[in-house]
Amino acid sequence: MKNRLFLLLLTVLFTNTLSAQELNNFKEAKNRNQKSIKQNAVYIDQIDSLMAKSYERGLFNGNVLIVKNNKIIYQKSYGFTDETKQTALNDKSIFNIGSIAKEFNAVAIMMLVERGLLNLDDTISKFNLGLPKWSEKVTIRQLINYASGIPRIDPIVPKNDEEAWKILRSNDSLLFEPGTNYRYDNGNVFLQRRIIEKVTGISFQEFVTKNIIKPLKMTNSVFDPKFGSKNRTSCYDFDNVRCQEMQFISGWLWVDINDMHKWIEAMNSNRLISKESFQTLLKNPYAIDEGGSLGRYFEKEDLQRHNGVSYKFESIFLNDFKNNITIILVSNNLNRVWDLGYVIHNLMLGKEYEIPKKSIYQAIRKESLNDVNKGIETYYLLKENSKNEYSFENPGELNKLGYELSRLGKINESIIIFKLATNEFPKDANLFDSLGEAYFTNKQYDLALDSYKKAVILGGTNGNAEKMIEKIEKEIKK
């Protein structure tokens, strides 16, 4: 009897202790949850203020979605679907995501590797694609890491797949020995898609639809949508002029921001390919600092960044594995998407951040195209009266304007802008490199030589200035 009473008492004590422990755990979890809710509320307020201000300043027209700890904490649309500004963007608006769409062929390749249908070290000659002898040297691994050296396919030259085939099949030489260098080029993407078709016996679009789009329920994603397709956006420029519709190689998937989130989440949770395959695509063994098929991976920060640009479409996502944060921005009005992605990331990490300023490039662009001297006059007036509102600290603003003038054949005007840029940023090697290029185009070789030498003194431009100095010295000796 005593033993029974003792056991009963022990059971009661144990049960009460366990209940108290469970209660304590519950309270801790509740506190953590409340703390997380409060923190998310702070994020939402700050991000909303940032995005609203950026839209007001003409720095963003597009959709944004932010995930923290696997939950969407912020999602909003800013602006319009096209240059008419009649239809507001919404979360079903589909965008051209540029190079980010190249992820789908790379992941499809890894799916076939995992199924034992091909090997990354297979040479592309194995697939009988009718390519020159160089195909015996190039492997799939080199294709997915842009280290193949295959002939270049200019983004605006081939109007269709047949023309792309002609470029590749008619060129007998490689740009470099496979695996010894890096060149980001669409020829690598084109051949990946054709290999997928050869191995599976169906089109690239069919394979991705069956094996990726449908399983992930990406219900609003469309390959190569024609103008006027449901939910399709059009890109437009600062003057509200619609971009030309690009005819190019096939297989570009347009997505809305929700489907883009589903895609990134599937990669993070290894729903389509293994963690090992994901890591293989993240880390480029041939060019660590350049990135591969899934964009750039920063190992120290455990951060993936991928951005895509096509005409005035621009997209970016930051996938922060360490802090469980994903930031996605898609835009159809090329502006400050890159900057905004990083500003939001800094905000969420508790780092200092600044709302992007108005673009000085946009402010003086129209005047400079008509009368460059009036453009410069406006530049100095704004600098004197509105310095805190405009991006005077960014050398890329003037550099961009100089190159736009150069592309329009206004070489003398571009030189004037580049000279302004080098005066404003006298320690920027890249600007002196740009000025040297403009002088060289204008056949002012002595001045070009001086500018390139200055660029070298300031640290150089990855060898370009040195090459141009050698080229100009040969030209002068003729």
PDB file of C-alpha atoms in Angstrom, residues 201-450:
ATOM      1  CA  GLY A 201      12.657  14.214 -76.417  1.00  0.00           C
ATOM      2  CA  ILE A 202      10.333  17.142 -75.628  1.00  0.00           C
ATOM      3  CA  SER A 203      10.722  20.932 -75.877  1.00  0.00           C
ATOM      4  CA  PHE A 204      12.485  22.849 -73.118  1.00  0.00           C
ATOM      5  CA  GLN A 205       9.223  24.655 -72.385  1.00  0.00           C
ATOM      6  CA  GLU A 206       7.332  21.361 -72.038  1.00  0.00           C
ATOM      7  CA  PHE A 207       9.941  19.893 -69.695  1.00  0.00           C
ATOM      8  CA  VAL A 208       9.950  22.945 -67.411  1.00  0.00           C
ATOM      9  CA  THR A 209       6.146  23.149 -67.417  1.00  0.00           C
ATOM     10  CA  LYS A 210       5.744  19.472 -66.493  1.00  0.00           C
ATOM     11  CA  ASN A 211       8.601  19.206 -63.987  1.00  0.00           C
ATOM     12  CA  ILE A 212       8.785  22.675 -62.426  1.00  0.00           C
ATOM     13  CA  ILE A 213       5.851  24.983 -63.139  1.00  0.00           C
ATOM     14  CA  LYS A 214       3.035  22.522 -62.421  1.00  0.00           C
ATOM     15  CA  PRO A 215       4.575  20.853 -59.325  1.00  0.00           C
ATOM     16  CA  LEU A 216       5.263  24.273 -57.791  1.00  0.00           C
ATOM     17  CA  LYS A 217       1.813  25.587 -58.815  1.00  0.00           C
ATOM     18  CA  MET A 218       3.359  28.574 -60.579  1.00  0.00           C
ATOM     19  CA  THR A 219      -0.043  29.320 -62.043  1.00  0.00           C
ATOM     20  CA  ASN A 220       0.763  32.671 -63.628  1.00  0.00           C
ATOM     21  CA  SER A 221       4.044  31.964 -65.432  1.00  0.00           C
ATOM     22  CA  VAL A 222       4.221  32.125 -69.237  1.00  0.00           C
ATOM     23  CA  PHE A 223       6.954  31.385 -71.771  1.00  0.00           C
ATOM     24  CA  ASP A 224       7.655  34.135 -74.314  1.00  0.00           C
ATOM     25  CA  PRO A 225       4.246  35.875 -73.923  1.00  0.00           C
ATOM     26  CA  LYS A 226       3.157  38.009 -76.850  1.00  0.00           C
ATOM     27  CA  PHE A 227       2.247  41.658 -76.434  1.00  0.00           C
ATOM     28  CA  GLY A 228      -1.314  41.879 -75.157  1.00  0.00           C
ATOM     29  CA  SER A 229      -1.147  38.572 -73.261  1.00  0.00           C
ATOM     30  CA  LYS A 230      -3.086  38.444 -69.992  1.00  0.00           C
ATOM     31  CA  ASN A 231      -1.297  40.187 -67.086  1.00  0.00           C
ATOM     32  CA  ARG A 232       1.728  40.993 -69.267  1.00  0.00           C
ATOM     33  CA  THR A 233       3.566  44.239 -68.519  1.00  0.00           C
ATOM     34  CA  SER A 234       5.539  46.359 -70.990  1.00  0.00           C
ATOM     35  CA  CYS A 235       8.697  48.221 -70.129  1.00  0.00           C
ATOM     36  CA  TYR A 236       9.080  51.940 -70.751  1.00  0.00           C
ATOM     37  CA  ASP A 237      11.708  54.619 -70.230  1.00  0.00           C
ATOM     38  CA  PHE A 238      11.977  57.946 -68.405  1.00  0.00           C
ATOM     39  CA  ASP A 239      10.196  59.722 -71.266  1.00  0.00           C
ATOM     40  CA  ASN A 240       7.287  57.244 -71.041  1.00  0.00           C
ATOM     41  CA  VAL A 241       8.252  55.667 -74.354  1.00  0.00           C
ATOM     42  CA  ARG A 242       7.536  51.931 -74.635  1.00  0.00           C
ATOM     43  CA  CYS A 243      10.508  49.624 -75.168  1.00  0.00           C
ATOM     44  CA  GLN A 244      10.702  47.768 -78.444  1.00  0.00           C
ATOM     45  CA  GLU A 245       9.473  44.187 -78.277  1.00  0.00           C
ATOM     46  CA  MET A 246      12.521  41.942 -78.423  1.00  0.00           C
ATOM     47  CA  GLN A 247      12.663  38.985 -80.811  1.00  0.00           C
ATOM     48  CA  PHE A 248      15.190  36.522 -79.514  1.00  0.00           C
ATOM     49  CA  ILE A 249      15.918  32.879 -78.802  1.00  0.00           C
ATOM     50  CA  SER A 250      13.022  30.981 -77.245  1.00  0.00           C
ATOM     51  CA  GLY A 251      12.446  29.803 -73.697  1.00  0.00           C
ATOM     52  CA  TRP A 252      12.206  32.945 -71.545  1.00  0.00           C
ATOM     53  CA  LEU A 253       9.813  32.505 -68.657  1.00  0.00           C
ATOM     54  CA  TRP A 254       7.886  35.584 -67.511  1.00  0.00           C
ATOM     55  CA  VAL A 255       6.607  35.383 -63.939  1.00  0.00           C
ATOM     56  CA  ASP A 256       4.621  37.315 -61.392  1.00  0.00           C
ATOM     57  CA  ILE A 257       6.197  38.042 -58.019  1.00  0.00           C
ATOM     58  CA  ASN A 258       4.258  35.270 -56.240  1.00  0.00           C
ATOM     59  CA  ASP A 259       5.539  32.628 -58.654  1.00  0.00           C
ATOM     60  CA  MET A 260       9.049  34.004 -58.273  1.00  0.00           C
ATOM     61  CA  HIS A 261       8.691  33.559 -54.517  1.00  0.00           C
ATOM     62  CA  LYS A 262       7.488  29.959 -55.012  1.00  0.00           C
ATOM     63  CA  TRP A 263      10.554  29.283 -57.167  1.00  0.00           C
ATOM     64  CA  ILE A 264      13.042  30.677 -54.639  1.00  0.00           C
ATOM     65  CA  GLU A 265      11.328  28.856 -51.768  1.00  0.00           C
ATOM     66  CA  ALA A 266      11.495  25.576 -53.731  1.00  0.00           C
ATOM     67  CA  MET A 267      15.241  26.049 -54.232  1.00  0.00           C
ATOM     68  CA  ASN A 268      15.770  26.853 -50.554  1.00  0.00           C
ATOM     69  CA  SER A 269      13.818  23.777 -49.401  1.00  0.00           C
ATOM     70  CA  ASN A 270      15.301  21.402 -52.015  1.00  0.00           C
ATOM     71  CA  ARG A 271      11.913  20.484 -53.450  1.00  0.00           C
ATOM     72  CA  LEU A 272      13.200  20.098 -57.021  1.00  0.00           C
ATOM     73  CA  ILE A 273      16.883  19.282 -56.661  1.00  0.00           C
ATOM     74  CA  SER A 274      19.032  18.120 -53.762  1.00  0.00           C
ATOM     75  CA  LYS A 275      20.973  20.453 -51.504  1.00  0.00           C
ATOM     76  CA  GLU A 276      24.177  19.147 -53.103  1.00  0.00           C
ATOM     77  CA  SER A 277      22.909  20.010 -56.600  1.00  0.00           C
ATOM     78  CA  PHE A 278      21.809  23.442 -55.394  1.00  0.00           C
ATOM     79  CA  GLN A 279      25.296  24.082 -54.001  1.00  0.00           C
ATOM     80  CA  THR A 280      26.827  22.916 -57.292  1.00  0.00           C
ATOM     81  CA  LEU A 281      24.859  25.598 -59.121  1.00  0.00           C
ATOM     82  CA  LEU A 282      25.553  28.288 -56.503  1.00  0.00           C
ATOM     83  CA  LYS A 283      29.336  27.960 -56.550  1.00  0.00           C
ATOM     84  CA  ASN A 284      31.203  28.557 -59.802  1.00  0.00           C
ATOM     85  CA  PRO A 285      34.458  26.541 -59.694  1.00  0.00           C
ATOM     86  CA  TYR A 286      35.908  28.467 -62.645  1.00  0.00           C
ATOM     87  CA  ALA A 287      35.172  32.034 -61.520  1.00  0.00           C
ATOM     88  CA  ILE A 288      34.293  32.349 -57.816  1.00  0.00           C
ATOM     89  CA  ASP A 289      33.852  36.125 -58.002  1.00  0.00           C
ATOM     90  CA  GLU A 290      31.615  36.050 -61.064  1.00  0.00           C
ATOM     91  CA  GLY A 291      28.834  33.687 -60.090  1.00  0.00           C
ATOM     92  CA  GLY A 292      27.096  31.074 -62.157  1.00  0.00           C
ATOM     93  CA  SER A 293      23.625  29.983 -63.212  1.00  0.00           C
ATOM     94  CA  LEU A 294      21.991  31.043 -59.931  1.00  0.00           C
ATOM     95  CA  GLY A 295      23.649  34.444 -59.781  1.00  0.00           C
ATOM     96  CA  ARG A 296      26.385  35.367 -57.335  1.00  0.00           C
ATOM     97  CA  TYR A 297      26.953  33.534 -54.050  1.00  0.00           C
ATOM     98  CA  PHE A 298      28.784  35.336 -51.243  1.00  0.00           C
ATOM     99  CA  GLU A 299      30.029  32.531 -49.022  1.00  0.00           C
ATOM    100  CA  LYS A 300      31.094  34.718 -46.089  1.00  0.00           C
ATOM    101  CA  GLU A 301      27.617  36.274 -45.789  1.00  0.00           C
ATOM    102  CA  ASP A 302      25.859  33.060 -46.921  1.00  0.00           C
ATOM    103  CA  LEU A 303      23.958  35.237 -49.393  1.00  0.00           C
ATOM    104  CA  GLN A 304      22.716  34.589 -52.927  1.00  0.00           C
ATOM    105  CA  ARG A 305      22.103  37.555 -55.215  1.00  0.00           C
ATOM    106  CA  HIS A 306      20.678  37.343 -58.698  1.00  0.00           C
ATOM    107  CA  ASN A 307      19.582  40.196 -60.901  1.00  0.00           C
ATOM    108  CA  GLY A 308      18.252  40.364 -64.426  1.00  0.00           C
ATOM    109  CA  VAL A 309      17.947  43.151 -66.978  1.00  0.00           C
ATOM    110  CA  SER A 310      16.181  43.113 -70.353  1.00  0.00           C
ATOM    111  CA  TYR A 311      15.701  46.485 -72.006  1.00  0.00           C
ATOM    112  CA  LYS A 312      14.026  48.485 -69.202  1.00  0.00           C
ATOM    113  CA  PHE A 313      12.872  45.448 -67.247  1.00  0.00           C
ATOM    114  CA  GLU A 314      14.961  44.893 -64.130  1.00  0.00           C
ATOM    115  CA  SER A 315      14.637  42.360 -61.323  1.00  0.00           C
ATOM    116  CA  ILE A 316      16.680  41.350 -58.323  1.00  0.00           C
ATOM    117  CA  PHE A 317      16.420  38.980 -55.399  1.00  0.00           C
ATOM    118  CA  LEU A 318      18.575  38.699 -52.314  1.00  0.00           C
ATOM    119  CA  ASN A 319      18.402  35.293 -50.643  1.00  0.00           C
ATOM    120  CA  ASP A 320      19.985  35.597 -47.197  1.00  0.00           C
ATOM    121  CA  PHE A 321      20.331  32.038 -45.873  1.00  0.00           C
ATOM    122  CA  LYS A 322      22.009  33.105 -42.632  1.00  0.00           C
ATOM    123  CA  ASN A 323      19.210  35.448 -41.533  1.00  0.00           C
ATOM    124  CA  ASN A 324      16.358  33.644 -43.315  1.00  0.00           C
ATOM    125  CA  ILE A 325      15.419  36.709 -45.369  1.00  0.00           C
ATOM    126  CA  THR A 326      14.368  36.851 -49.030  1.00  0.00           C
ATOM    127  CA  ILE A 327      13.883  40.176 -50.832  1.00  0.00           C
ATOM    128  CA  ILE A 328      12.371  40.265 -54.338  1.00  0.00           C
ATOM    129  CA  LEU A 329      11.859  43.300 -56.571  1.00  0.00           C
ATOM    130  CA  VAL A 330      10.604  43.252 -60.166  1.00  0.00           C
ATOM    131  CA  SER A 331      10.324  46.375 -62.313  1.00  0.00           C
ATOM    132  CA  ASN A 332       9.377  47.405 -65.846  1.00  0.00           C
ATOM    133  CA  ASN A 333      10.971  50.851 -65.657  1.00  0.00           C
ATOM    134  CA  LEU A 334      14.732  50.410 -65.211  1.00  0.00           C
ATOM    135  CA  ASN A 335      15.774  52.589 -62.299  1.00  0.00           C
ATOM    136  CA  ARG A 336      17.052  51.765 -58.782  1.00  0.00           C
ATOM    137  CA  VAL A 337      16.025  48.145 -58.194  1.00  0.00           C
ATOM    138  CA  TRP A 338      19.578  47.026 -57.334  1.00  0.00           C
ATOM    139  CA  ASP A 339      20.053  49.815 -54.777  1.00  0.00           C
ATOM    140  CA  LEU A 340      16.642  49.288 -53.211  1.00  0.00           C
ATOM    141  CA  GLY A 341      17.283  45.572 -52.717  1.00  0.00           C
ATOM    142  CA  TYR A 342      20.388  46.326 -50.671  1.00  0.00           C
ATOM    143  CA  VAL A 343      18.769  49.214 -48.784  1.00  0.00           C
ATOM    144  CA  ILE A 344      15.931  46.900 -47.668  1.00  0.00           C
ATOM    145  CA  HIS A 345      18.463  44.236 -46.665  1.00  0.00           C
ATOM    146  CA  ASN A 346      20.457  46.704 -44.544  1.00  0.00           C
ATOM    147  CA  LEU A 347      17.228  47.935 -42.954  1.00  0.00           C
ATOM    148  CA  MET A 348      16.236  44.400 -41.939  1.00  0.00           C
ATOM    149  CA  LEU A 349      19.686  43.661 -40.514  1.00  0.00           C
ATOM    150  CA  GLY A 350      19.516  46.779 -38.345  1.00  0.00           C
ATOM    151  CA  LYS A 351      22.283  48.478 -40.319  1.00  0.00           C
ATOM    152  CA  GLU A 352      22.343  52.104 -41.367  1.00  0.00           C
ATOM    153  CA  TYR A 353      20.436  52.799 -44.541  1.00  0.00           C
ATOM    154  CA  GLU A 354      19.447  55.774 -46.632  1.00  0.00           C
ATOM    155  CA  ILE A 355      16.414  56.275 -48.849  1.00  0.00           C
ATOM    156  CA  PRO A 356      17.802  56.530 -52.398  1.00  0.00           C
ATOM    157  CA  LYS A 357      17.995  60.063 -53.710  1.00  0.00           C
ATOM    158  CA  LYS A 358      16.526  61.400 -56.925  1.00  0.00           C
ATOM    159  CA  SER A 359      18.573  60.557 -60.001  1.00  0.00           C
ATOM    160  CA  ILE A 360      20.730  63.463 -61.188  1.00  0.00           C
ATOM    161  CA  TYR A 361      21.030  61.550 -64.457  1.00  0.00           C
ATOM    162  CA  GLN A 362      17.254  61.730 -64.936  1.00  0.00           C
ATOM    163  CA  ALA A 363      17.178  65.389 -63.830  1.00  0.00           C
ATOM    164  CA  ILE A 364      19.636  66.665 -66.473  1.00  0.00           C
ATOM    165  CA  ARG A 365      19.223  63.984 -69.162  1.00  0.00           C
ATOM    166  CA  LYS A 366      16.667  65.706 -71.423  1.00  0.00           C
ATOM    167  CA  GLU A 367      18.466  69.061 -71.353  1.00  0.00           C
ATOM    168  CA  SER A 368      21.836  67.439 -71.964  1.00  0.00           C
ATOM    169  CA  LEU A 369      20.554  65.566 -75.012  1.00  0.00           C
ATOM    170  CA  ASN A 370      19.330  68.863 -76.498  1.00  0.00           C
ATOM    171  CA  ASP A 371      22.048  71.222 -75.230  1.00  0.00           C
ATOM    172  CA  VAL A 372      24.823  69.727 -73.118  1.00  0.00           C
ATOM    173  CA  ASN A 373      25.920  73.105 -71.748  1.00  0.00           C
ATOM    174  CA  LYS A 374      22.416  73.799 -70.400  1.00  0.00           C
ATOM    175  CA  GLY A 375      22.452  70.325 -68.889  1.00  0.00           C
ATOM    176  CA  ILE A 376      25.668  71.130 -67.023  1.00  0.00           C
ATOM    177  CA  GLU A 377      24.249  74.498 -65.932  1.00  0.00           C
ATOM    178  CA  THR A 378      21.239  72.656 -64.429  1.00  0.00           C
ATOM    179  CA  TYR A 379      23.626  70.194 -62.761  1.00  0.00           C
ATOM    180  CA  TYR A 380      25.430  72.964 -60.866  1.00  0.00           C
ATOM    181  CA  LEU A 381      22.186  74.774 -59.971  1.00  0.00           C
ATOM    182  CA  LEU A 382      20.745  71.590 -58.449  1.00  0.00           C
ATOM    183  CA  LYS A 383      24.010  70.887 -56.645  1.00  0.00           C
ATOM    184  CA  GLU A 384      23.923  74.356 -55.117  1.00  0.00           C
ATOM    185  CA  ASN A 385      20.223  74.385 -54.160  1.00  0.00           C
ATOM    186  CA  SER A 386      19.120  70.742 -53.809  1.00  0.00           C
ATOM    187  CA  LYS A 387      22.228  68.785 -52.907  1.00  0.00           C
ATOM    188  CA  ASN A 388      20.460  66.593 -50.334  1.00  0.00           C
ATOM    189  CA  GLU A 389      17.743  65.525 -52.777  1.00  0.00           C
ATOM    190  CA  TYR A 390      19.843  64.277 -55.702  1.00  0.00           C
ATOM    191  CA  SER A 391      22.456  61.540 -56.136  1.00  0.00           C
ATOM    192  CA  PHE A 392      25.546  63.686 -56.529  1.00  0.00           C
ATOM    193  CA  GLU A 393      27.640  61.071 -54.701  1.00  0.00           C
ATOM    194  CA  ASN A 394      27.157  58.404 -57.382  1.00  0.00           C
ATOM    195  CA  PRO A 395      29.703  58.600 -60.242  1.00  0.00           C
ATOM    196  CA  GLY A 396      27.644  56.129 -62.245  1.00  0.00           C
ATOM    197  CA  GLU A 397      24.969  58.777 -62.877  1.00  0.00           C
ATOM    198  CA  LEU A 398      27.215  60.986 -65.021  1.00  0.00           C
ATOM    199  CA  ASN A 399      28.979  57.978 -66.512  1.00  0.00           C
ATOM    200  CA  LYS A 400      25.614  56.638 -67.720  1.00  0.00           C
ATOM    201  CA  LEU A 401      24.726  59.971 -69.330  1.00  0.00           C
ATOM    202  CA  GLY A 402      28.108  60.161 -71.069  1.00  0.00           C
ATOM    203  CA  TYR A 403      27.618  56.733 -72.618  1.00  0.00           C
ATOM    204  CA  GLU A 404      24.061  57.567 -73.700  1.00  0.00           C
ATOM    205  CA  LEU A 405      25.345  60.615 -75.586  1.00  0.00           C
ATOM    206  CA  SER A 406      28.103  58.487 -77.109  1.00  0.00           C
ATOM    207  CA  ARG A 407      25.603  55.865 -78.335  1.00  0.00           C
ATOM    208  CA  LEU A 408      23.598  58.649 -79.986  1.00  0.00           C
ATOM    209  CA  GLY A 409      26.706  59.701 -81.924  1.00  0.00           C
ATOM    210  CA  LYS A 410      27.162  62.875 -79.857  1.00  0.00           C
ATOM    211  CA  ILE A 411      30.822  62.212 -79.112  1.00  0.00           C
ATOM    212  CA  ASN A 412      31.853  65.812 -78.346  1.00  0.00           C
ATOM    213  CA  GLU A 413      28.932  66.153 -75.938  1.00  0.00           C
ATOM    214  CA  SER A 414      29.824  62.828 -74.270  1.00  0.00           C
ATOM    215  CA  ILE A 415      33.397  64.085 -73.787  1.00  0.00           C
ATOM    216  CA  ILE A 416      32.045  67.195 -72.042  1.00  0.00           C
ATOM    217  CA  ILE A 417      29.991  65.044 -69.635  1.00  0.00           C
ATOM    218  CA  PHE A 418      32.884  62.647 -68.970  1.00  0.00           C
ATOM    219  CA  LYS A 419      35.134  65.646 -68.246  1.00  0.00           C
ATOM    220  CA  LEU A 420      32.530  66.925 -65.789  1.00  0.00           C
ATOM    221  CA  ALA A 421      32.494  63.465 -64.199  1.00  0.00           C
ATOM    222  CA  THR A 422      36.293  63.303 -63.798  1.00  0.00           C
ATOM    223  CA  ASN A 423      36.301  66.819 -62.291  1.00  0.00           C
ATOM    224  CA  GLU A 424      33.599  65.805 -59.814  1.00  0.00           C
ATOM    225  CA  PHE A 425      35.247  62.440 -59.013  1.00  0.00           C
ATOM    226  CA  PRO A 426      38.997  62.953 -59.612  1.00  0.00           C
ATOM    227  CA  LYS A 427      39.937  59.643 -57.948  1.00  0.00           C
ATOM    228  CA  ASP A 428      37.613  57.387 -59.957  1.00  0.00           C
ATOM    229  CA  ALA A 429      39.620  55.237 -62.395  1.00  0.00           C
ATOM    230  CA  ASN A 430      36.522  54.041 -64.249  1.00  0.00           C
ATOM    231  CA  LEU A 431      35.513  57.598 -65.215  1.00  0.00           C
ATOM    232  CA  PHE A 432      38.954  58.313 -66.666  1.00  0.00           C
ATOM    233  CA  ASP A 433      38.673  55.036 -68.563  1.00  0.00           C
ATOM    234  CA  SER A 434      35.318  56.231 -69.980  1.00  0.00           C
ATOM    235  CA  LEU A 435      36.787  59.620 -70.925  1.00  0.00           C
ATOM    236  CA  GLY A 436      39.681  57.833 -72.624  1.00  0.00           C
ATOM    237  CA  GLU A 437      37.219  55.730 -74.618  1.00  0.00           C
ATOM    238  CA  ALA A 438      35.358  58.853 -75.800  1.00  0.00           C
ATOM    239  CA  TYR A 439      38.599  60.562 -76.829  1.00  0.00           C
ATOM    240  CA  PHE A 440      39.689  57.409 -78.656  1.00  0.00           C
ATOM    241  CA  THR A 441      36.362  57.221 -80.523  1.00  0.00           C
ATOM    242  CA  ASN A 442      36.904  60.871 -81.507  1.00  0.00           C
ATOM    243  CA  LYS A 443      40.458  59.990 -82.696  1.00  0.00           C
ATOM    244  CA  GLN A 444      41.999  62.340 -80.137  1.00  0.00           C
ATOM    245  CA  TYR A 445      44.672  59.790 -79.358  1.00  0.00           C
ATOM    246  CA  ASP A 446      46.982  61.958 -77.219  1.00  0.00           C
ATOM    247  CA  LEU A 447      44.138  62.946 -74.907  1.00  0.00           C
ATOM    248  CA  ALA A 448      42.876  59.360 -74.827  1.00  0.00           C
ATOM    249  CA  LEU A 449      46.370  58.184 -73.817  1.00  0.00           C
ATOM    250  CA  ASP A 450      46.515  60.740 -70.979  1.00  0.00           C
TER     251      ASP A 450
END
